[in-house]
GROMACS .gro file of C-alpha atoms in nm:
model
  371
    1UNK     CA    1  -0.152  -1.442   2.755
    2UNK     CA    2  -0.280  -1.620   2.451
    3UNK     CA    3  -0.580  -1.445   2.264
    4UNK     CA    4  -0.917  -1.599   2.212
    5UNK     CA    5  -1.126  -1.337   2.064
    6UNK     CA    6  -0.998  -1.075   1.828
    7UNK     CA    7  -1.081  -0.749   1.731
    8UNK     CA    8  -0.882  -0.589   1.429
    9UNK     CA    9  -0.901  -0.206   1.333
   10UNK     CA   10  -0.845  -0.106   0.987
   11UNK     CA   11  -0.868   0.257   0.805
   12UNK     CA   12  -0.837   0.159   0.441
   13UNK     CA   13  -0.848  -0.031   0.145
   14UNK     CA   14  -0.451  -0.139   0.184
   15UNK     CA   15  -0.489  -0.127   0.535
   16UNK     CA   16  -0.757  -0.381   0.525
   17UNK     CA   17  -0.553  -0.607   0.263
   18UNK     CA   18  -0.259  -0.612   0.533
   19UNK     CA   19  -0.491  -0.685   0.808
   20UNK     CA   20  -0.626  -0.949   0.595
   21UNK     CA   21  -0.347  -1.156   0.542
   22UNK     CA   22  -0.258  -1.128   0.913
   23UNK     CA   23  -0.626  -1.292   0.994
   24UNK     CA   24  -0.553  -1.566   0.696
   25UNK     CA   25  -0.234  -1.667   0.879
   26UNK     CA   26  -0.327  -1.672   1.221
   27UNK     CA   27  -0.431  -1.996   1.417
   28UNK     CA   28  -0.804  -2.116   1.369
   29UNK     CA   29  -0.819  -2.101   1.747
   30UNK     CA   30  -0.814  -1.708   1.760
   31UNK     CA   31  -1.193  -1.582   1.714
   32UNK     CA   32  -1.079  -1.275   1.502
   33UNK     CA   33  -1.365  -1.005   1.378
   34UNK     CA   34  -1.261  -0.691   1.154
   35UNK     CA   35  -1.372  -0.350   1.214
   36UNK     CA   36  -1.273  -0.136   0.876
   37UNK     CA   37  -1.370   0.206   0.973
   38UNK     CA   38  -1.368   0.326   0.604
   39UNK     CA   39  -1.523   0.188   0.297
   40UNK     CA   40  -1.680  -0.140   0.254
   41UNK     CA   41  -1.394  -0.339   0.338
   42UNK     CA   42  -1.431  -0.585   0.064
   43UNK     CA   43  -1.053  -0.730   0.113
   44UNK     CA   44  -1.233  -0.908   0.449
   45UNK     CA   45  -1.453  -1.090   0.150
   46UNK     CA   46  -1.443  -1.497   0.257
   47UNK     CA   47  -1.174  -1.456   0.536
   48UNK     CA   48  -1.324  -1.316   0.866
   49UNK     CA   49  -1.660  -1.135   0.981
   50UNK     CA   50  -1.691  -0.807   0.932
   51UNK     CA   51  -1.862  -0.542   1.230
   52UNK     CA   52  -1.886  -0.165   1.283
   53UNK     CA   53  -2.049   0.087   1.102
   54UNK     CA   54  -1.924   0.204   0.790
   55UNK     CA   55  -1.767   0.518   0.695
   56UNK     CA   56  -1.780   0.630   0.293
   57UNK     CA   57  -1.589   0.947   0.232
   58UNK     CA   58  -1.530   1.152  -0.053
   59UNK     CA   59  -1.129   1.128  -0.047
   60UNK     CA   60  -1.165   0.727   0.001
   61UNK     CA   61  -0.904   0.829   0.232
   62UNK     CA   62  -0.635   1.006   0.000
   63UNK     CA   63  -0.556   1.304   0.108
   64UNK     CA   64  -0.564   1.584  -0.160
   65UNK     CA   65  -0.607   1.959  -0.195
   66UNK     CA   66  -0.952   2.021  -0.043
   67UNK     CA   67  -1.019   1.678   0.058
   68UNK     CA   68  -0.968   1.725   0.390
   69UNK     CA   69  -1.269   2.022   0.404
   70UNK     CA   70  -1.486   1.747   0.178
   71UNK     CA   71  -1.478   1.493   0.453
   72UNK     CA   72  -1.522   1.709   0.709
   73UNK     CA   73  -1.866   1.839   0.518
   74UNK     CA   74  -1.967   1.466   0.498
   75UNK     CA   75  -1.907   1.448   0.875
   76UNK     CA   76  -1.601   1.203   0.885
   77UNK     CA   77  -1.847   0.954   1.021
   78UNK     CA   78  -1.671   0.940   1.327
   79UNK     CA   79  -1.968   0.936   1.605
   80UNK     CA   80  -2.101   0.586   1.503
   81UNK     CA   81  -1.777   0.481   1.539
   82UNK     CA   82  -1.705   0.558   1.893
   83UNK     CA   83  -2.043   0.451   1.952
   84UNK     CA   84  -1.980   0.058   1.881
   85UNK     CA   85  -1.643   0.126   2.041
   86UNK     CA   86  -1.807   0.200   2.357
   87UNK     CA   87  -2.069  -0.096   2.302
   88UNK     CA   88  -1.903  -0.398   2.137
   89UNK     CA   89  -1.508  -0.359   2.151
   90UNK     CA   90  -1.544  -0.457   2.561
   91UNK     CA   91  -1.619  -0.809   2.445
   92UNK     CA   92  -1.256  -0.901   2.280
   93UNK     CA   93  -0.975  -1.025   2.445
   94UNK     CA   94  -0.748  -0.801   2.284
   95UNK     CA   95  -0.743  -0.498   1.984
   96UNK     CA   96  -0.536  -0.483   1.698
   97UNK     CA   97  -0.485  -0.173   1.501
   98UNK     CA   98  -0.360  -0.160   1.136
   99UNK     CA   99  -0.320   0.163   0.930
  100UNK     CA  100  -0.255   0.495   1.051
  101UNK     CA  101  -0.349   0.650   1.407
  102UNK     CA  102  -0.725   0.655   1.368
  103UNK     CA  103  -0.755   0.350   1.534
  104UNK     CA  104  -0.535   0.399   1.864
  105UNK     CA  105  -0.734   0.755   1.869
  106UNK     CA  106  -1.068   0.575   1.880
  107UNK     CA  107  -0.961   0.344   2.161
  108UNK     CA  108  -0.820   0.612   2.347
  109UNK     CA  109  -1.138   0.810   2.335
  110UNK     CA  110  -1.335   0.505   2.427
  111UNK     CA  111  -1.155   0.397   2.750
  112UNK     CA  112  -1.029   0.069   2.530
  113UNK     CA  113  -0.631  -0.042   2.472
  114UNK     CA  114  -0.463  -0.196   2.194
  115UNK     CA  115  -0.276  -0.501   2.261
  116UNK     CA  116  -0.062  -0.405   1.895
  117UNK     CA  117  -0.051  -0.093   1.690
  118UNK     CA  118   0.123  -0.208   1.389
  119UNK     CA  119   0.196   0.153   1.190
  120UNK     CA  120   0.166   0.125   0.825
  121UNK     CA  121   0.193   0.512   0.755
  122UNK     CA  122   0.483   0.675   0.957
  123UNK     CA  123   0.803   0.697   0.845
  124UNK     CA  124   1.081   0.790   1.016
  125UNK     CA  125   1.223   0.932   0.699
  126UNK     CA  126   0.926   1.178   0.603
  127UNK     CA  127   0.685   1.185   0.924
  128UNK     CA  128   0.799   1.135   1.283
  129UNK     CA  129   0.567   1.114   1.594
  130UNK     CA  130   0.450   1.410   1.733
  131UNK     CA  131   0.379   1.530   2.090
  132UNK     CA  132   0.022   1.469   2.072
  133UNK     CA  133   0.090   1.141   1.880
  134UNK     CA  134   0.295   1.021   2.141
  135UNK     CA  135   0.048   1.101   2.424
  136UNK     CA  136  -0.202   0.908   2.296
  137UNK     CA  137   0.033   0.615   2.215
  138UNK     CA  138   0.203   0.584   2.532
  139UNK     CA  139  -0.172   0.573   2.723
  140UNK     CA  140  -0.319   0.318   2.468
  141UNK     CA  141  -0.065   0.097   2.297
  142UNK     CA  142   0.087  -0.205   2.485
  143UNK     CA  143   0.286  -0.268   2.165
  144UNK     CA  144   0.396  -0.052   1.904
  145UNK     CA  145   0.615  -0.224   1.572
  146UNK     CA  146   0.687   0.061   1.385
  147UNK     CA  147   0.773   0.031   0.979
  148UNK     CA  148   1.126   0.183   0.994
  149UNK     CA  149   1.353   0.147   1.278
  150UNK     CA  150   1.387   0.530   1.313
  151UNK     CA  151   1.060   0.524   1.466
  152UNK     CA  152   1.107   0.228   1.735
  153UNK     CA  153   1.391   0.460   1.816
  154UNK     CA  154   1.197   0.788   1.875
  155UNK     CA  155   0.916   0.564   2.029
  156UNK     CA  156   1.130   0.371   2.279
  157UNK     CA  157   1.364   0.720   2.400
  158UNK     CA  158   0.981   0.876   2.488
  159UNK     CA  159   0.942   0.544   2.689
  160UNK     CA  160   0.704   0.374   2.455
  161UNK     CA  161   0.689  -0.032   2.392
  162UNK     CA  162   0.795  -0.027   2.038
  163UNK     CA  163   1.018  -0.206   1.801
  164UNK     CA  164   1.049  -0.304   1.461
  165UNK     CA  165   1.002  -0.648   1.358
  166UNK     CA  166   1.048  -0.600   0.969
  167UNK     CA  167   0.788  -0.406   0.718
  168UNK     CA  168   0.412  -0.552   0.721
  169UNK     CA  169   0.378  -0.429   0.372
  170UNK     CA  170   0.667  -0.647   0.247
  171UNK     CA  171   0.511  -0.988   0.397
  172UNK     CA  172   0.179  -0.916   0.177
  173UNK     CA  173   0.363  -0.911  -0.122
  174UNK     CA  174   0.119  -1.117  -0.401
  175UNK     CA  175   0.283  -1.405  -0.562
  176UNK     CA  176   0.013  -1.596  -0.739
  177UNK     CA  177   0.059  -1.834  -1.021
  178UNK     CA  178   0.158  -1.611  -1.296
  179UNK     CA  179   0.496  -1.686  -1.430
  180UNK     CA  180   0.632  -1.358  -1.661
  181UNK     CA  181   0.951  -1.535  -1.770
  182UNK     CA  182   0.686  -1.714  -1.993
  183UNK     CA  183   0.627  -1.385  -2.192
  184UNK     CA  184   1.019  -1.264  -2.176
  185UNK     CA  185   1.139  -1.216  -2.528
  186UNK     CA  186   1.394  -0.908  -2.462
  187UNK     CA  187   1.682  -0.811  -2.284
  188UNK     CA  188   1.471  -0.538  -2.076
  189UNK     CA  189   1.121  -0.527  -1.875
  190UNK     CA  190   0.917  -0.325  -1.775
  191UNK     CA  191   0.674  -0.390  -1.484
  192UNK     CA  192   0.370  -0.098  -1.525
  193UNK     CA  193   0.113  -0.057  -1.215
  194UNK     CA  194  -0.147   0.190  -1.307
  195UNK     CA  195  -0.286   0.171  -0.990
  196UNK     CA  196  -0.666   0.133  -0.794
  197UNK     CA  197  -0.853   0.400  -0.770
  198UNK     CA  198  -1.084   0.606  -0.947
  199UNK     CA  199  -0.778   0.753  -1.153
  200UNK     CA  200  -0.672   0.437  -1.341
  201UNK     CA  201  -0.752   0.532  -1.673
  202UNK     CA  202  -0.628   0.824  -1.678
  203UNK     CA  203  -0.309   0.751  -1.488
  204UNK     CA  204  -0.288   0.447  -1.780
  205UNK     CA  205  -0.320   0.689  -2.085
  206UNK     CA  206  -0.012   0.899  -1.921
  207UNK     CA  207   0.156   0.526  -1.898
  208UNK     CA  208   0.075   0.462  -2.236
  209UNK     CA  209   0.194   0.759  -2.385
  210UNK     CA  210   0.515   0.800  -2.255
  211UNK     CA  211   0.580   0.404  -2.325
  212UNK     CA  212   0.535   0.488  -2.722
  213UNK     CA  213   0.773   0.771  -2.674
  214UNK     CA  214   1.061   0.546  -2.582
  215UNK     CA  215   1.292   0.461  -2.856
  216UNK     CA  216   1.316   0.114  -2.925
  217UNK     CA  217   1.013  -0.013  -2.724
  218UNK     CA  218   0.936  -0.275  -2.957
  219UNK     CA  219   1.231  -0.430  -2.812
  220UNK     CA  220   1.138  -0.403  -2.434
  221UNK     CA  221   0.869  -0.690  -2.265
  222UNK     CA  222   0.594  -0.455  -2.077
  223UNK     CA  223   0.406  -0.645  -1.792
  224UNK     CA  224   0.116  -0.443  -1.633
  225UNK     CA  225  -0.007  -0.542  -1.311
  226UNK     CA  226  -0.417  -0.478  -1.255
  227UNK     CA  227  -0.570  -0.485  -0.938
  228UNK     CA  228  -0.883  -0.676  -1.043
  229UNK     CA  229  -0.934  -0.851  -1.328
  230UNK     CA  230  -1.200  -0.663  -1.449
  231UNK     CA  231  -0.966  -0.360  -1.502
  232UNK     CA  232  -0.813  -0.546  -1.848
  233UNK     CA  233  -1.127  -0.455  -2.026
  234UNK     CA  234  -1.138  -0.139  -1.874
  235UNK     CA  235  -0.819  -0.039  -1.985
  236UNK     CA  236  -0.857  -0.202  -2.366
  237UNK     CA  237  -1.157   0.026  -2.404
  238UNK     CA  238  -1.010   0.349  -2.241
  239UNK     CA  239  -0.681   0.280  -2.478
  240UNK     CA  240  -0.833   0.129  -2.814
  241UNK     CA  241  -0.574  -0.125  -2.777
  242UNK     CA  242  -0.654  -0.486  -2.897
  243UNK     CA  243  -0.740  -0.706  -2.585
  244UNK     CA  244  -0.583  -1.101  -2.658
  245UNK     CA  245  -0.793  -1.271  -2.344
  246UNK     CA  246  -0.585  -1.449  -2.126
  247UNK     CA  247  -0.659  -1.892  -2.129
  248UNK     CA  248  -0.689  -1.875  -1.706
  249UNK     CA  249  -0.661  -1.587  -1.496
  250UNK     CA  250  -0.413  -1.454  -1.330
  251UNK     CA  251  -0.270  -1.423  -1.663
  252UNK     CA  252  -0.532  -1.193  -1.831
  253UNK     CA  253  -0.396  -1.200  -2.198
  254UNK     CA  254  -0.243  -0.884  -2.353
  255UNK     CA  255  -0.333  -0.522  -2.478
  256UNK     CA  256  -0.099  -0.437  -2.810
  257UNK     CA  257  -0.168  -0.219  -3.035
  258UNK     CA  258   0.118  -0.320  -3.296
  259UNK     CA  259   0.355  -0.126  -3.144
  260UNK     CA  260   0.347  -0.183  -2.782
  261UNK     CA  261   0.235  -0.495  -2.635
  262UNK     CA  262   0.143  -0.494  -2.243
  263UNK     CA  263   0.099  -0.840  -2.074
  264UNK     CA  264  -0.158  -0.847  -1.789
  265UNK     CA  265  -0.160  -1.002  -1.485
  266UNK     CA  266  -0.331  -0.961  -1.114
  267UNK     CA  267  -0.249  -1.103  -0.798
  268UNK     CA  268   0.098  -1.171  -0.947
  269UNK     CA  269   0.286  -0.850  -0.796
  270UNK     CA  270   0.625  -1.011  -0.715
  271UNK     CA  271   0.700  -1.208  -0.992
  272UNK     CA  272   0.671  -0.972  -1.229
  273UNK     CA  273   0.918  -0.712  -1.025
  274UNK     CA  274   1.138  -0.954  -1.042
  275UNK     CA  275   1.156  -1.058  -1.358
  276UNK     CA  276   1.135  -0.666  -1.458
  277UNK     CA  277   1.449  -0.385  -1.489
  278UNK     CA  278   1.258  -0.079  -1.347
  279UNK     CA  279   0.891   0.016  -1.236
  280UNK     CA  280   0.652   0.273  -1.405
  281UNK     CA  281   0.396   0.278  -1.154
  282UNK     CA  282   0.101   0.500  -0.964
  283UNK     CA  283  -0.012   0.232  -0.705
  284UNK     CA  284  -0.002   0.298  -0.354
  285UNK     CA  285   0.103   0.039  -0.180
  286UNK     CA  286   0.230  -0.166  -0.499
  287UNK     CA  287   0.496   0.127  -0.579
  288UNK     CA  288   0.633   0.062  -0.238
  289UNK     CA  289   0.624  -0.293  -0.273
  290UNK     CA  290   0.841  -0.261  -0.587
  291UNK     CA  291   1.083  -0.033  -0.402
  292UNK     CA  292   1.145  -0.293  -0.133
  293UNK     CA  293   1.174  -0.543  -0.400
  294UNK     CA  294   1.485  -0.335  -0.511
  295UNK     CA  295   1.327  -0.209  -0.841
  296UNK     CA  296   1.361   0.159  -0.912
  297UNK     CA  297   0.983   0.326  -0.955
  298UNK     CA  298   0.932   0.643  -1.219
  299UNK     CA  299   0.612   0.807  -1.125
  300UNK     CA  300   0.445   1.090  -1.137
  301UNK     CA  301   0.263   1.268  -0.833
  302UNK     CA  302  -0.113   1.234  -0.808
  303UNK     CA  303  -0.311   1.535  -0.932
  304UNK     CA  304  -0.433   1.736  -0.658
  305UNK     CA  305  -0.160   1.662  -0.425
  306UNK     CA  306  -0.105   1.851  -0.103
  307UNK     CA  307   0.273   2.017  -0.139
  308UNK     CA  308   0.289   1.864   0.223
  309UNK     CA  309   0.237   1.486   0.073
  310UNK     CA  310   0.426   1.592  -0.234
  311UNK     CA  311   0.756   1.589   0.001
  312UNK     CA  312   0.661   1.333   0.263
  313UNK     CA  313   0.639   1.088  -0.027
  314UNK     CA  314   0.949   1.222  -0.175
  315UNK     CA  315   1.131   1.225   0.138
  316UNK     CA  316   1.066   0.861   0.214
  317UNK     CA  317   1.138   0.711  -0.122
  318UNK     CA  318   1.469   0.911  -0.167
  319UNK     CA  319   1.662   0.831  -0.467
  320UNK     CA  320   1.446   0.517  -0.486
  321UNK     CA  321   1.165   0.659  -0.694
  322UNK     CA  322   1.199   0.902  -0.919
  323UNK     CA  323   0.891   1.117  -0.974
  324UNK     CA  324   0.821   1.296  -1.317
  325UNK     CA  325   0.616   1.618  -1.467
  326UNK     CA  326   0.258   1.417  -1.536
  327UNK     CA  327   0.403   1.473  -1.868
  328UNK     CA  328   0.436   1.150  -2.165
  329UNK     CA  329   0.780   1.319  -2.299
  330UNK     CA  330   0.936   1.368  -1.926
  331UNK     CA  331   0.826   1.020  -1.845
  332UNK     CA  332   1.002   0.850  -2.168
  333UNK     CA  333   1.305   1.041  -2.109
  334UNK     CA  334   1.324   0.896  -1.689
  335UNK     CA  335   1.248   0.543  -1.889
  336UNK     CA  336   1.472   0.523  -2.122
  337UNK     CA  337   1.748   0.676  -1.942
  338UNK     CA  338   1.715   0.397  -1.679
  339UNK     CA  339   1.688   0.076  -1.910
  340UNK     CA  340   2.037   0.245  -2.048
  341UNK     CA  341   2.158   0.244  -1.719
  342UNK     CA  342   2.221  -0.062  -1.492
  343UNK     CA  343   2.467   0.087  -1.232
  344UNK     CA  344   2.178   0.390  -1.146
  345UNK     CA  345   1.965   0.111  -1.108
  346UNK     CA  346   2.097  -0.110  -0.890
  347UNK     CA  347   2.205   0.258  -0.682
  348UNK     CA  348   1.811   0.326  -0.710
  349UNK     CA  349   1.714  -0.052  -0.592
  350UNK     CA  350   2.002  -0.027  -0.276
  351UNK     CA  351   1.821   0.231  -0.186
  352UNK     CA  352   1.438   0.053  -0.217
  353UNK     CA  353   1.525  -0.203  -0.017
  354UNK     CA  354   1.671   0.006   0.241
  355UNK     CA  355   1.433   0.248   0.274
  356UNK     CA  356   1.134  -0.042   0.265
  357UNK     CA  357   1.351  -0.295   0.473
  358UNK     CA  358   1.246  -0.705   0.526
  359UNK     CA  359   0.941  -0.839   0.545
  360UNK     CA  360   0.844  -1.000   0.926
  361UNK     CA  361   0.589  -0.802   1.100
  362UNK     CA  362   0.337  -1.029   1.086
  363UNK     CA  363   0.484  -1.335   1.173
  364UNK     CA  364   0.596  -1.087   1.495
  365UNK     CA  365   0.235  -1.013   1.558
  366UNK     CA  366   0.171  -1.375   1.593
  367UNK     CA  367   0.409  -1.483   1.838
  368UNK     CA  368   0.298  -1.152   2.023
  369UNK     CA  369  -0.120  -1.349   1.976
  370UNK     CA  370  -0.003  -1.645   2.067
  371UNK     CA  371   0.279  -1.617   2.342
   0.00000   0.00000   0.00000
């Protein structure tokens, strides 16, 4: 039955940017209201209402060591949260979920169901379902489209509506207007994401470093990828690099500092992957992006990661990303080893793609809206 009023559940900043785009391209007659249960869910900004009470925790949702004990200090902020559920989500037609399991959890507690669960942080290649995780799903979920289709698998033999219509992450690829094969002056590219939290300038010096330590980078285009455009000053002050502005944003000019130049960009994700040879990148969601994209990612684990997340992210990336020592010397050595090596790379990029697969989730959750 079509849907007239919408409510979508979100746990985080790339949660909310997939949710997002689904409310962009759904039909102006769905009534659609967002509920991000963490942070201020500024990627809602100009595209749908925003409701619920909001939860600020110290991780901002990334699990490291001791984060976990940090949140639970500041009180996860989970009581006002089943308290609209049990007020307000009665008046929708229907409940999407985005993100990890939070969501489901919170209509299960509350008596509510989700029409969709679409799962943006399983993997059936580093974190399967478990028996509690399935209990809950089974009782809540009318539809579950899994990102992998291990998981539709494991969901559907424990009787679950699941399947997997393609990887949500890969239809919210950015495109914008920025064309890199404007700045392409060298055989080999380099596509650099320092990423979007509070750890971009130091992840960028690390970048930075290790870029100057590859012989013959003078020779190699750099394209960096910022997630606001704000973050080019940033960077040029954190660096003491030269900033050349950019004449019209996306394309935010270029850091060099006579050596290595870096041409900046935001909102421009997929062009530059394409028009680059490999990936030196600490973004979240943007590393994966680049996998599926069939570009090989060097990268170095956060600092302060759990040895748990240390192997889940290892496990689901395979051969696909190759993670470093947080160490410039290491890092030049995976880089330059790579540019010299185009067979490795197109083994690494087989392997992206595969491990990533299509994009079409969210044209799925539309027909599933609108049927």
């Amino acid at each position: 039955m079509p849907v007239n009023k919408l409510l979508i559940i979100s746990n985080g900043h790339g949660e909310d940017s997939i949710a997002a785009e689904i409310v962009r391209r759904l039909p102006r007659t769905i009534e659609v209201n967002a509920y991000p249960t963490l942070g201020a869910g500024r990627a809602y900004e100009g595209v749908c209402p925003i409701v619920g009470p909001r939860r600020h925790l110290p991780s901002e949702g990334h699990r490291l060591r001791g984060s976990l004990i940090r949140d639970a200090l500041a009180g996860f902020g989970i009581r006002p949260a089943l308290g609209f559920m049990r007020r307000e989500a009665k008046n929708y037609d229907a409940i999407l979920v985005v993100g990890d399991l939070l969501g489901v959890v919170m209509c299960w507690l509350t008596g509510r169901r989700a029409r969709i669960y679409l799962d943006v942080y399983k993997s059936g290649y580093d974190n399967a379902y478990r028996r509690s995780e399935l209990f809950v799903l089974k009782r809540t979920a009318d539809l579950v489209l899994t990102r992998d289709p291990i998981l539709a698998q494991q969901l559907n033999a424990a009787r679950i509506n699941a399947r997997f219509a393609g990887n949500a992450i890969m239809d919210t690829v950015s495109t914008g207007s920025y064309d890199p094969q404007w700045h392409r002056r060298h055989m080999h590219a380099i596509a650099v994401l320092p990423g979007s939290r509070a750890s971009l300038k130091d992840n960028f010096a690390v970048q930075l470093d290790a870029l100057r330590r590859v012989p013959g980078i003078e020779g190699v285009d750099v394209f960096a990828v910022l997630a606001r455009a704000g973050d080019a000053a940033d960077l040029a002050e954190a660096s003491g690099m030269r900033l050349v502005p950019g004449k019209l944003e996306p394309d935010l000019g270029a850091l060099t500092d006579g050596r290595v130049t870096l041409h900046l960009s935001t909102g421009s994700l997929g062009p530059v992957i394409a028009a680059s040879d490999i990936v030196v990148g600490q973004g979240g969601t943007a590393n994966l992006q680049a996998m599926g994209l069939g570009k090989p990612v060097i990268s170095f684990h956060a600092e302060g990661s759990t040895e748990q997340r240390m192997a889940r992210n290892e496990a689901l990336a395979g051969d696909a990303r190759l993670f470093t020592a947080r160490d410039p010397e290491t890092m030049a050595a995976a880089i330059a080893r790579l540019l010299a090596d185009p067979e490795d790379r197109a083994r690494r990029g087989a392997i992206g793609r595969e491990r990533m697969g299509p994009p079409g989730a969210i044209p799925a959750i539309i027909e599933e809206l609108t049927k």
